[in-house]
mmCIF file of C-alpha atoms in Angstrom:
data_model
loop_
_atom_site.group_PDB
_atom_site.id
_atom_site.type_symbol
_atom_site.label_atom_id
_atom_site.label_comp_id
_atom_site.label_asym_id
_atom_site.label_seq_id
_atom_site.Cartn_x
_atom_site.Cartn_y
_atom_site.Cartn_z
ATOM 1 C CA MET B 176 37.197 -15.143 -13.559
ATOM 2 C CA THR B 177 35.926 -11.778 -14.767
ATOM 3 C CA PRO B 178 35.556 -9.352 -11.834
ATOM 4 C CA LEU B 179 31.991 -8.817 -10.635
ATOM 5 C CA VAL B 180 30.539 -5.381 -9.917
ATOM 6 C CA ILE B 181 27.929 -4.847 -7.197
ATOM 7 C CA ALA B 182 25.626 -1.828 -7.536
ATOM 8 C CA THR B 183 24.748 -0.419 -4.135
ATOM 9 C CA ARG B 184 23.291 2.638 -2.490
ATOM 10 C CA GLU B 185 25.862 4.731 -0.656
ATOM 11 C CA SER B 186 24.279 4.849 2.785
ATOM 12 C CA ARG B 187 26.342 3.302 5.559
ATOM 13 C CA LEU B 188 23.931 0.377 5.918
ATOM 14 C CA ALA B 189 23.725 -0.280 2.181
ATOM 15 C CA LEU B 190 27.514 -0.274 1.912
ATOM 16 C CA TRP B 191 27.762 -2.715 4.825
ATOM 17 C CA GLN B 192 25.347 -5.014 3.017
ATOM 18 C CA ALA B 193 27.242 -4.782 -0.272
ATOM 19 C CA ARG B 194 30.587 -5.398 1.429
ATOM 20 C CA HIS B 195 29.101 -8.396 3.217
ATOM 21 C CA VAL B 196 28.132 -9.922 -0.131
ATOM 22 C CA GLN B 197 31.516 -8.898 -1.548
ATOM 23 C CA SER B 198 33.271 -10.861 1.205
ATOM 24 C CA LEU B 199 31.067 -13.930 0.690
ATOM 25 C CA LEU B 200 31.845 -13.961 -3.015
ATOM 26 C CA ALA B 201 35.552 -13.260 -2.459
ATOM 27 C CA ALA B 202 35.706 -16.312 -0.189
ATOM 28 C CA ARG B 203 34.548 -18.329 -3.192
ATOM 29 C CA GLY B 204 37.284 -17.004 -5.450
ATOM 30 C CA HIS B 205 35.549 -14.026 -7.083
ATOM 31 C CA THR B 206 37.034 -10.570 -7.490
ATOM 32 C CA VAL B 207 34.297 -8.088 -6.615
ATOM 33 C CA ASN B 208 34.154 -4.301 -6.951
ATOM 34 C CA LEU B 209 31.480 -1.912 -5.669
ATOM 35 C CA LEU B 210 29.631 0.743 -7.663
ATOM 36 C CA GLY B 211 28.174 3.240 -5.191
ATOM 37 C CA MET B 212 25.091 5.132 -6.306
ATOM 38 C CA THR B 213 22.603 7.645 -4.935
ATOM 39 C CA THR B 214 18.981 6.702 -5.638
ATOM 40 C CA SER B 215 15.871 8.857 -5.903
ATOM 41 C CA GLY B 216 14.693 7.375 -2.618
ATOM 42 C CA ASP B 217 17.820 8.739 -0.936
ATOM 43 C CA GLN B 218 17.322 12.209 -2.417
ATOM 44 C CA ILE B 219 13.603 12.769 -1.781
ATOM 45 C CA LEU B 220 13.293 13.133 1.986
ATOM 46 C CA ASP B 221 10.513 15.685 2.406
ATOM 47 C CA ARG B 222 7.650 13.418 1.326
ATOM 48 C CA SER B 223 6.498 9.934 2.216
ATOM 49 C CA LEU B 224 7.474 7.121 -0.133
ATOM 50 C CA SER B 225 3.827 6.324 -0.799
ATOM 51 C CA LYS B 226 3.438 9.829 -2.298
ATOM 52 C CA VAL B 227 6.490 9.815 -4.578
ATOM 53 C CA GLY B 228 6.638 6.380 -6.161
ATOM 54 C CA GLY B 229 7.155 3.801 -3.448
ATOM 55 C CA LYS B 230 10.124 1.725 -2.379
ATOM 56 C CA GLY B 231 11.055 1.131 -6.012
ATOM 57 C CA LEU B 232 12.772 4.514 -5.777
ATOM 58 C CA PHE B 233 15.540 2.756 -3.860
ATOM 59 C CA VAL B 234 16.261 0.240 -6.618
ATOM 60 C CA LYS B 235 15.544 1.738 -10.050
ATOM 61 C CA GLU B 236 18.956 3.435 -10.464
ATOM 62 C CA LEU B 237 20.653 0.192 -9.468
ATOM 63 C CA GLU B 238 18.569 -1.684 -12.039
ATOM 64 C CA LEU B 239 19.607 0.840 -14.677
ATOM 65 C CA ALA B 240 23.249 0.084 -13.877
ATOM 66 C CA LEU B 241 22.509 -3.614 -14.362
ATOM 67 C CA GLU B 242 20.672 -2.979 -17.608
ATOM 68 C CA GLU B 243 23.521 -0.884 -18.997
ATOM 69 C CA GLY B 244 26.137 -3.451 -17.997
ATOM 70 C CA ARG B 245 27.859 -1.177 -15.480
ATOM 71 C CA ALA B 246 27.089 -3.694 -12.715
ATOM 72 C CA ASP B 247 26.427 -7.417 -12.522
ATOM 73 C CA LEU B 248 24.303 -7.595 -9.391
ATOM 74 C CA ALA B 249 22.566 -5.320 -6.924
ATOM 75 C CA VAL B 250 22.248 -5.883 -3.187
ATOM 76 C CA HIS B 251 18.968 -4.809 -1.608
ATOM 77 C CA SER B 252 17.248 -4.904 1.729
ATOM 78 C CA LEU B 253 14.564 -7.310 0.576
ATOM 79 C CA LYS B 254 11.753 -5.336 2.204
ATOM 80 C CA ASP B 255 12.620 -2.465 -0.183
ATOM 81 C CA VAL B 256 12.320 -4.578 -3.329
ATOM 82 C CA PRO B 257 9.026 -4.197 -5.238
ATOM 83 C CA MET B 258 6.943 -7.366 -5.418
ATOM 84 C CA GLU B 259 7.043 -7.349 -9.225
ATOM 85 C CA LEU B 260 10.492 -6.872 -10.747
ATOM 86 C CA PRO B 261 10.777 -5.221 -14.162
ATOM 87 C CA ALA B 262 11.090 -7.489 -17.177
ATOM 88 C CA GLY B 263 14.627 -8.715 -17.630
ATOM 89 C CA PHE B 264 15.522 -8.873 -13.922
ATOM 90 C CA THR B 265 15.307 -11.651 -11.369
ATOM 91 C CA LEU B 266 15.921 -12.253 -7.693
ATOM 92 C CA ALA B 267 18.790 -14.749 -7.749
ATOM 93 C CA CYS B 268 19.493 -15.205 -4.069
ATOM 94 C CA VAL B 269 18.210 -14.432 -0.579
ATOM 95 C CA LEU B 270 20.783 -14.536 2.218
ATOM 96 C CA GLU B 271 20.088 -15.850 5.698
ATOM 97 C CA ARG B 272 17.842 -13.461 7.559
ATOM 98 C CA GLU B 273 19.056 -11.270 10.389
ATOM 99 C CA ASP B 274 16.688 -10.377 13.243
ATOM 100 C CA PRO B 275 13.399 -9.570 11.436
ATOM 101 C CA ARG B 276 11.813 -7.677 14.317
ATOM 102 C CA ASP B 277 11.064 -3.990 14.738
ATOM 103 C CA ALA B 278 12.969 -2.190 17.477
ATOM 104 C CA LEU B 279 12.039 0.670 19.773
ATOM 105 C CA VAL B 280 14.832 3.232 20.047
ATOM 106 C CA SER B 281 14.516 5.966 22.646
ATOM 107 C CA SER B 282 16.679 8.145 24.848
ATOM 108 C CA ASN B 283 14.367 7.879 27.848
ATOM 109 C CA TYR B 284 11.980 4.947 27.580
ATOM 110 C CA GLU B 285 12.539 1.201 27.619
ATOM 111 C CA ARG B 286 9.283 -0.074 26.179
ATOM 112 C CA LEU B 287 6.313 1.186 24.217
ATOM 113 C CA ALA B 288 4.184 0.880 27.346
ATOM 114 C CA ASP B 289 6.513 3.294 29.164
ATOM 115 C CA LEU B 290 5.884 6.176 26.753
ATOM 116 C CA PRO B 291 3.656 8.889 28.242
ATOM 117 C CA GLN B 292 0.278 9.615 26.726
ATOM 118 C CA GLY B 293 0.651 11.680 23.555
ATOM 119 C CA ALA B 294 4.334 10.877 23.132
ATOM 120 C CA VAL B 295 5.808 11.479 19.679
ATOM 121 C CA VAL B 296 6.989 8.351 17.858
ATOM 122 C CA GLY B 297 8.776 8.601 14.524
ATOM 123 C CA THR B 298 8.269 6.310 11.541
ATOM 124 C CA SER B 299 7.314 6.766 7.902
ATOM 125 C CA SER B 300 6.221 3.157 7.450
ATOM 126 C CA LEU B 301 2.456 2.873 7.032
ATOM 127 C CA ARG B 302 2.703 -0.672 8.376
ATOM 128 C CA ARG B 303 4.373 0.500 11.562
ATOM 129 C CA MET B 304 1.919 3.376 11.884
ATOM 130 C CA VAL B 305 -1.181 1.190 11.898
ATOM 131 C CA LEU B 306 0.389 -1.429 14.159
ATOM 132 C CA LEU B 307 1.560 1.220 16.622
ATOM 133 C CA ARG B 308 -1.891 2.805 16.665
ATOM 134 C CA ALA B 309 -3.433 -0.572 17.397
ATOM 135 C CA LEU B 310 -1.105 -0.954 20.377
ATOM 136 C CA ARG B 311 -1.172 2.674 21.595
ATOM 137 C CA PRO B 312 -3.879 4.807 19.943
ATOM 138 C CA ASP B 313 -2.921 7.771 22.139
ATOM 139 C CA LEU B 314 0.519 8.253 20.577
ATOM 140 C CA ARG B 315 1.411 10.915 18.013
ATOM 141 C CA ILE B 316 2.953 9.154 15.036
ATOM 142 C CA GLU B 317 5.114 11.583 13.051
ATOM 143 C CA PRO B 318 6.988 11.083 9.732
ATOM 144 C CA LEU B 319 10.645 10.076 9.884
ATOM 145 C CA ARG B 320 12.691 9.815 6.661
ATOM 146 C CA GLY B 321 16.401 9.592 5.985
ATOM 147 C CA ASN B 322 19.099 6.983 6.360
ATOM 148 C CA LEU B 323 19.691 5.215 9.652
ATOM 149 C CA ASP B 324 22.207 7.730 10.976
ATOM 150 C CA THR B 325 19.905 10.639 10.091
ATOM 151 C CA ARG B 326 16.994 9.041 11.936
ATOM 152 C CA LEU B 327 19.078 8.432 15.032
ATOM 153 C CA ARG B 328 20.359 12.017 14.939
ATOM 154 C CA LYS B 329 16.808 13.371 14.815
ATOM 155 C CA LEU B 330 15.942 11.258 17.862
ATOM 156 C CA ASP B 331 19.035 12.453 19.723
ATOM 157 C CA GLU B 332 18.123 16.072 18.929
ATOM 158 C CA GLY B 333 14.860 15.563 20.795
ATOM 159 C CA GLN B 334 12.502 15.684 17.812
ATOM 160 C CA TYR B 335 10.904 12.407 18.931
ATOM 161 C CA ASP B 336 10.318 10.578 22.203
ATOM 162 C CA ALA B 337 11.024 7.304 20.399
ATOM 163 C CA ILE B 338 11.490 5.945 16.918
ATOM 164 C CA VAL B 339 10.871 2.497 15.451
ATOM 165 C CA LEU B 340 13.530 0.952 13.222
ATOM 166 C CA ALA B 341 14.362 -2.472 11.849
ATOM 167 C CA ALA B 342 16.486 -4.340 14.389
ATOM 168 C CA ALA B 343 18.517 -5.905 11.564
ATOM 169 C CA GLY B 344 19.985 -2.625 10.355
ATOM 170 C CA LEU B 345 21.008 -1.529 13.829
ATOM 171 C CA LYS B 346 22.672 -4.856 14.555
ATOM 172 C CA ARG B 347 24.497 -4.964 11.228
ATOM 173 C CA LEU B 348 26.081 -1.586 11.932
ATOM 174 C CA GLY B 349 27.065 -2.489 15.486
ATOM 175 C CA LEU B 350 24.354 -0.246 16.923
ATOM 176 C CA GLY B 351 22.464 -2.937 18.780
ATOM 177 C CA ASP B 352 23.017 -1.065 22.042
ATOM 178 C CA ARG B 353 20.651 1.647 20.769
ATOM 179 C CA ILE B 354 17.775 -0.840 20.912
ATOM 180 C CA ARG B 355 15.748 -0.367 24.085
ATOM 181 C CA SER B 356 13.338 -3.206 23.327
ATOM 182 C CA VAL B 357 12.101 -5.247 20.393
ATOM 183 C CA PHE B 358 8.560 -5.991 19.297
ATOM 184 C CA GLU B 359 7.917 -9.714 19.070
ATOM 185 C CA PRO B 360 6.470 -10.754 15.678
ATOM 186 C CA ASP B 361 3.093 -11.610 17.211
ATOM 187 C CA GLU B 362 2.927 -8.082 18.654
ATOM 188 C CA MET B 363 4.128 -6.146 15.602
ATOM 189 C CA ILE B 364 4.264 -8.296 12.476
ATOM 190 C CA PRO B 365 7.315 -7.401 10.337
ATOM 191 C CA ALA B 366 7.231 -6.356 6.696
ATOM 192 C CA ALA B 367 7.632 -8.947 3.972
ATOM 193 C CA GLY B 368 11.317 -9.749 3.617
ATOM 194 C CA GLN B 369 12.379 -7.702 6.636
ATOM 195 C CA GLY B 370 15.866 -8.574 7.849
ATOM 196 C CA ALA B 371 16.839 -10.410 4.644
ATOM 197 C CA LEU B 372 19.129 -9.346 1.808
ATOM 198 C CA GLY B 373 18.163 -10.031 -1.801
ATOM 199 C CA LEU B 374 20.537 -10.167 -4.758
ATOM 200 C CA GLU B 375 19.090 -8.969 -8.069
ATOM 201 C CA ILE B 376 20.652 -9.726 -11.463
ATOM 202 C CA ARG B 377 19.785 -9.645 -15.136
ATOM 203 C CA ALA B 378 17.539 -12.614 -15.880
ATOM 204 C CA GLU B 379 19.785 -13.677 -18.759
ATOM 205 C CA ASP B 380 22.867 -14.138 -16.544
ATOM 206 C CA GLU B 381 22.433 -17.855 -15.923
ATOM 207 C CA GLU B 382 26.061 -18.471 -14.940
ATOM 208 C CA LEU B 383 25.936 -15.726 -12.314
ATOM 209 C CA ALA B 384 22.567 -17.006 -11.069
ATOM 210 C CA ALA B 385 24.118 -20.435 -10.514
ATOM 211 C CA ALA B 386 27.032 -18.914 -8.597
ATOM 212 C CA LEU B 387 24.786 -16.794 -6.392
ATOM 213 C CA ALA B 388 22.398 -19.669 -5.682
ATOM 214 C CA ARG B 389 25.158 -21.218 -3.571
ATOM 215 C CA LEU B 390 24.869 -18.261 -1.180
ATOM 216 C CA SER B 391 21.112 -18.559 -0.788
ATOM 217 C CA HIS B 392 19.656 -19.676 2.550
ATOM 218 C CA GLN B 393 16.784 -22.000 1.708
ATOM 219 C CA PRO B 394 14.619 -21.426 4.835
ATOM 220 C CA THR B 395 14.868 -17.648 4.339
ATOM 221 C CA TRP B 396 14.328 -18.000 0.575
ATOM 222 C CA LEU B 397 11.079 -19.914 1.143
ATOM 223 C CA ALA B 398 9.879 -17.615 3.928
ATOM 224 C CA ALA B 399 10.534 -14.554 1.766
ATOM 225 C CA HIS B 400 8.631 -16.048 -1.159
ATOM 226 C CA ALA B 401 5.628 -16.766 1.057
ATOM 227 C CA GLU B 402 5.663 -13.255 2.512
ATOM 228 C CA ARG B 403 6.091 -11.558 -0.835
ATOM 229 C CA ALA B 404 3.299 -13.662 -2.352
ATOM 230 C CA VAL B 405 0.870 -12.164 0.172
ATOM 231 C CA SER B 406 1.756 -8.644 -0.880
ATOM 232 C CA ARG B 407 1.859 -9.499 -4.572
ATOM 233 C CA SER B 408 -1.605 -11.068 -4.402
ATOM 234 C CA LEU B 409 -3.038 -7.967 -2.771
ATOM 235 C CA GLY B 410 -1.214 -5.519 -5.020
ATOM 236 C CA GLY B 411 0.893 -4.474 -2.055
ATOM 237 C CA SER B 412 3.161 -1.463 -2.090
ATOM 238 C CA CYS B 413 4.363 1.029 0.491
ATOM 239 C CA SER B 414 0.947 2.735 0.161
ATOM 240 C CA VAL B 415 -0.671 -0.376 1.673
ATOM 241 C CA PRO B 416 -0.141 -0.947 5.425
ATOM 242 C CA LEU B 417 0.478 -4.674 5.078
ATOM 243 C CA ALA B 418 2.583 -6.989 7.236
ATOM 244 C CA ALA B 419 3.614 -10.564 6.448
ATOM 245 C CA HIS B 420 6.058 -12.741 8.366
ATOM 246 C CA ALA B 421 6.787 -16.455 8.023
ATOM 247 C CA ARG B 422 8.347 -18.663 10.687
ATOM 248 C CA TRP B 423 9.185 -22.329 10.777
ATOM 249 C CA ASP B 424 8.222 -24.949 13.342
ATOM 250 C CA GLU B 425 11.003 -26.629 15.300
ATOM 251 C CA ALA B 426 11.307 -29.427 12.745
ATOM 252 C CA GLY B 427 11.625 -26.917 9.912
ATOM 253 C CA ALA B 428 8.898 -28.565 7.859
ATOM 254 C CA GLU B 429 5.759 -26.532 8.576
ATOM 255 C CA MET B 430 5.594 -22.797 7.941
ATOM 256 C CA ARG B 431 3.480 -20.426 10.024
ATOM 257 C CA LEU B 432 2.616 -17.245 8.121
ATOM 258 C CA SER B 433 1.229 -14.268 10.067
ATOM 259 C CA VAL B 434 -0.337 -11.357 8.187
ATOM 260 C CA ALA B 435 -1.985 -8.059 9.051
ATOM 261 C CA LEU B 436 -3.656 -5.356 6.998
ATOM 262 C CA GLY B 437 -4.516 -1.935 8.318
ATOM 263 C CA HIS B 438 -6.802 0.828 7.096
ATOM 264 C CA GLY B 439 -4.361 3.661 6.572
ATOM 265 C CA ALA B 440 -7.040 6.327 6.019
ATOM 266 C CA ASP B 441 -9.206 5.522 9.063
ATOM 267 C CA PRO B 442 -7.351 4.623 12.271
ATOM 268 C CA LEU B 443 -10.652 3.599 13.877
ATOM 269 C CA GLN B 444 -10.975 0.644 11.517
ATOM 270 C CA PRO B 445 -9.711 -2.572 13.124
ATOM 271 C CA LEU B 446 -6.639 -4.399 11.917
ATOM 272 C CA LEU B 447 -7.294 -7.477 9.840
ATOM 273 C CA MET B 448 -5.003 -10.128 11.321
ATOM 274 C CA LEU B 449 -4.758 -13.856 10.742
ATOM 275 C CA GLN B 450 -2.360 -16.745 10.523
ATOM 276 C CA VAL B 451 -2.122 -19.699 8.160
ATOM 277 C CA ARG B 452 0.198 -22.667 8.295
ATOM 278 C CA GLY B 453 1.187 -25.640 6.231
ATOM 279 C CA PRO B 454 4.043 -27.825 4.994
ATOM 280 C CA VAL B 455 6.422 -25.992 2.651
ATOM 281 C CA ALA B 456 9.174 -27.834 0.802
ATOM 282 C CA ASP B 457 9.690 -25.637 -2.265
ATOM 283 C CA THR B 458 9.108 -22.184 -3.715
ATOM 284 C CA GLU B 459 5.789 -23.178 -5.285
ATOM 285 C CA ALA B 460 4.394 -24.334 -1.941
ATOM 286 C CA ALA B 461 5.680 -21.193 -0.200
ATOM 287 C CA GLU B 462 3.971 -18.918 -2.710
ATOM 288 C CA ALA B 463 0.780 -20.999 -2.522
ATOM 289 C CA LEU B 464 0.703 -20.473 1.254
ATOM 290 C CA GLY B 465 1.136 -16.733 0.722
ATOM 291 C CA ARG B 466 -1.717 -16.662 -1.784
ATOM 292 C CA HIS B 467 -3.873 -18.584 0.670
ATOM 293 C CA ALA B 468 -3.194 -15.990 3.375
ATOM 294 C CA ALA B 469 -4.083 -13.205 0.935
ATOM 295 C CA ALA B 470 -7.328 -14.977 0.048
ATOM 296 C CA ARG B 471 -8.199 -15.264 3.727
ATOM 297 C CA LEU B 472 -7.611 -11.523 4.125
ATOM 298 C CA GLY B 473 -9.905 -11.001 1.159
ATOM 299 C CA GLU B 474 -12.626 -12.972 2.914
ATOM 300 C CA ALA B 475 -12.110 -10.774 5.985
ATOM 301 C CA GLY B 476 -12.781 -7.575 4.011
ATOM 302 C CA ALA B 477 -9.410 -6.626 2.535
ATOM 303 C CA ALA B 478 -10.982 -5.107 -0.593
ATOM 304 C CA HIS B 479 -12.401 -2.184 1.401
ATOM 305 C CA TYR B 480 -9.005 -1.496 3.007
ATOM 306 C CA LEU B 481 -7.134 -1.735 -0.298
ATOM 307 C CA ALA B 482 -9.592 0.621 -1.992
ATOM 308 C CA ALA B 483 -9.001 3.173 0.739
ATOM 309 C CA ALA B 484 -5.230 2.877 0.253
ATOM 310 C CA ALA B 485 -5.569 3.359 -3.499
ATOM 311 C CA ALA B 486 -7.694 6.468 -2.998
ATOM 312 C CA SER B 487 -5.392 8.106 -0.456
#
């Protein structure tokens, strides 16, 4: 078989993810090489993503490598993948999800409730900002950009009392002992796709799509499609503080989809939060459930919140 090339960012976490996919494909007889790249999202660290083009900055250089034939697939943290892929690209596979929860990392405090009044908490995620403010309106939420190691270094230097990171990334890099506590999904709803890896390819590569489909984890695939459908329906981007997380019942037949939308410009506005559920057996049903959740948010007043995000 012709060797495959994976385009990947060069951060330690991104390389772990790419090597994980490399090993899965190698176990199935493929020869796989890595093409490390630095993206615009990795280079622009002095401004929030919502101000400089969104999470698509982490994938566009990788997509260019696919388009030019320098790579065959790209491995992404699914929460960083825009809801609408450019023409000519498709999401071929979603691997089984790691821990989707957000984690509190601190040198001195075990839980969010233990932080003193006015403590400084670092995150650049608008979703995390509005959810943290709903839980602890007294905290100072300060921007935190950079790769995982950079964020941990800034915490260790004393720039923050605590930071909030995705538990999945810490666990994948063997840094689970840095987690002081995790936020349960009902307390802080994760981002769409959080904890899952998505494999992007050229839409025309049908043979590769068939090979990658064997790696896909169907429960995670369906959950991710439901979550992403919420954001897609609302025009979601990193400038919209939106959360969406799907879980299955014990029988694995009914999906429970929790969503939240915050008003990023006015912290006094309440969170819009709701949950929908229903049987999901295929991608169409998963996306229909996501659209239903988005419609329910619309009925609750989402248009006002989205307009504020667009104007900010």
